[in-house]
Amino acid sequence: QSRKGKSYRDFKKDRCALCGFVALHKCQLDVDHIDGDGTNHDPANLQTLCANCHRLKTQMNREHVQRGMKDYLQNQLRLFDES
């Protein structure tokens, strides 16, 4: 999980990229994979988020995927019913 000898965790900044929260301790911040791919450690794909923003982003992404899957399945059922 390193890129040229650097762990992706080494890219952690001192504040949240979304809300601007400044941590008293680095344990209050997470390194987030912007595209959601935990194996893509390209520095352009990494951002520092506070724990709250990280959890909120993760939850919103899950709900978005679930809604997308529901729409896809409903569309497939409609196509099946039409045939």
mmCIF file of C-alpha atoms in Angstrom:
data_model
loop_
_atom_site.group_PDB
_atom_site.id
_atom_site.type_symbol
_atom_site.label_atom_id
_atom_site.label_comp_id
_atom_site.label_asym_id
_atom_site.label_seq_id
_atom_site.Cartn_x
_atom_site.Cartn_y
_atom_site.Cartn_z
ATOM 1 C CA GLN A 1 0.000 0.000 0.000
ATOM 2 C CA SER A 2 2.742 2.378 -0.818
ATOM 3 C CA ARG A 3 3.650 4.537 -3.748
ATOM 4 C CA LYS A 4 7.373 4.953 -4.339
ATOM 5 C CA GLY A 5 8.076 4.067 -0.713
ATOM 6 C CA LYS A 6 5.467 6.444 0.703
ATOM 7 C CA SER A 7 2.329 5.225 2.374
ATOM 8 C CA TYR A 8 -0.822 6.931 1.165
ATOM 9 C CA ARG A 9 -1.321 7.944 4.805
ATOM 10 C CA ASP A 10 1.724 10.196 4.440
ATOM 11 C CA PHE A 11 -0.452 12.487 2.313
ATOM 12 C CA LYS A 12 -2.622 13.403 5.309
ATOM 13 C CA LYS A 13 -2.933 17.174 5.722
ATOM 14 C CA ASP A 14 -3.701 19.132 8.898
ATOM 15 C CA ARG A 15 -7.299 20.079 8.022
ATOM 16 C CA CYS A 16 -10.447 18.677 6.442
ATOM 17 C CA ALA A 17 -10.715 19.410 2.726
ATOM 18 C CA LEU A 18 -14.523 19.694 2.955
ATOM 19 C CA CYS A 19 -15.382 21.589 6.135
ATOM 20 C CA GLY A 20 -12.006 23.085 7.053
ATOM 21 C CA PHE A 21 -11.888 21.466 10.502
ATOM 22 C CA VAL A 22 -8.402 21.846 11.996
ATOM 23 C CA ALA A 23 -7.484 18.805 14.054
ATOM 24 C CA LEU A 24 -5.900 18.940 17.469
ATOM 25 C CA HIS A 25 -4.431 15.516 16.674
ATOM 26 C CA LYS A 26 -3.968 13.713 13.347
ATOM 27 C CA CYS A 27 -6.114 10.838 14.621
ATOM 28 C CA GLN A 28 -9.117 13.117 14.009
ATOM 29 C CA LEU A 29 -8.435 13.095 10.272
ATOM 30 C CA ASP A 30 -8.671 10.372 7.622
ATOM 31 C CA VAL A 31 -7.177 9.972 4.167
ATOM 32 C CA ASP A 32 -10.088 9.513 1.758
ATOM 33 C CA HIS A 33 -9.914 7.929 -1.698
ATOM 34 C CA ILE A 34 -11.931 10.414 -3.755
ATOM 35 C CA ASP A 35 -13.044 7.838 -6.344
ATOM 36 C CA GLY A 36 -13.910 5.284 -3.651
ATOM 37 C CA ASP A 37 -11.272 2.829 -4.905
ATOM 38 C CA GLY A 38 -9.192 1.957 -1.847
ATOM 39 C CA THR A 39 -6.420 0.607 -4.058
ATOM 40 C CA ASN A 40 -5.968 3.845 -6.051
ATOM 41 C CA HIS A 41 -3.305 5.661 -4.024
ATOM 42 C CA ASP A 42 -2.556 8.256 -6.684
ATOM 43 C CA PRO A 43 -1.987 11.527 -4.780
ATOM 44 C CA ALA A 44 -4.573 13.221 -7.023
ATOM 45 C CA ASN A 45 -7.127 10.697 -5.689
ATOM 46 C CA LEU A 46 -6.399 11.384 -2.011
ATOM 47 C CA GLN A 47 -7.916 14.007 0.237
ATOM 48 C CA THR A 48 -7.904 14.618 3.964
ATOM 49 C CA LEU A 49 -11.297 14.536 5.645
ATOM 50 C CA CYS A 50 -12.365 14.813 9.254
ATOM 51 C CA ALA A 51 -14.024 11.683 10.597
ATOM 52 C CA ASN A 52 -17.483 13.266 10.320
ATOM 53 C CA CYS A 53 -17.130 14.339 6.665
ATOM 54 C CA HIS A 54 -15.545 10.989 5.749
ATOM 55 C CA ARG A 55 -18.434 9.014 7.203
ATOM 56 C CA LEU A 56 -20.999 11.327 5.630
ATOM 57 C CA LYS A 57 -19.333 11.037 2.196
ATOM 58 C CA THR A 58 -19.175 7.251 2.489
ATOM 59 C CA GLN A 59 -22.841 7.010 3.496
ATOM 60 C CA MET A 60 -23.992 9.354 0.737
ATOM 61 C CA ASN A 61 -22.005 7.351 -1.845
ATOM 62 C CA ARG A 62 -23.616 4.118 -0.607
ATOM 63 C CA GLU A 63 -27.100 5.607 -0.847
ATOM 64 C CA HIS A 64 -26.345 6.909 -4.345
ATOM 65 C CA VAL A 65 -25.200 3.453 -5.480
ATOM 66 C CA GLN A 66 -28.240 1.815 -3.878
ATOM 67 C CA ARG A 67 -30.599 4.281 -5.614
ATOM 68 C CA GLY A 68 -28.811 3.670 -8.901
ATOM 69 C CA MET A 69 -29.165 -0.110 -8.491
ATOM 70 C CA LYS A 70 -32.860 0.248 -7.613
ATOM 71 C CA ASP A 71 -33.462 2.383 -10.735
ATOM 72 C CA TYR A 72 -31.549 -0.116 -12.875
ATOM 73 C CA LEU A 73 -33.554 -3.071 -11.562
ATOM 74 C CA GLN A 74 -36.862 -1.236 -12.014
ATOM 75 C CA ASN A 75 -35.877 -0.425 -15.594
ATOM 76 C CA GLN A 76 -34.950 -4.058 -16.273
ATOM 77 C CA LEU A 77 -38.307 -5.216 -14.895
ATOM 78 C CA ARG A 78 -40.115 -2.690 -17.085
ATOM 79 C CA LEU A 79 -38.255 -3.940 -20.165
ATOM 80 C CA PHE A 80 -39.040 -7.533 -19.210
ATOM 81 C CA ASP A 81 -42.742 -6.711 -18.785
ATOM 82 C CA GLU A 82 -42.826 -5.019 -22.209
ATOM 83 C CA SER A 83 -41.449 -8.068 -24.016
#
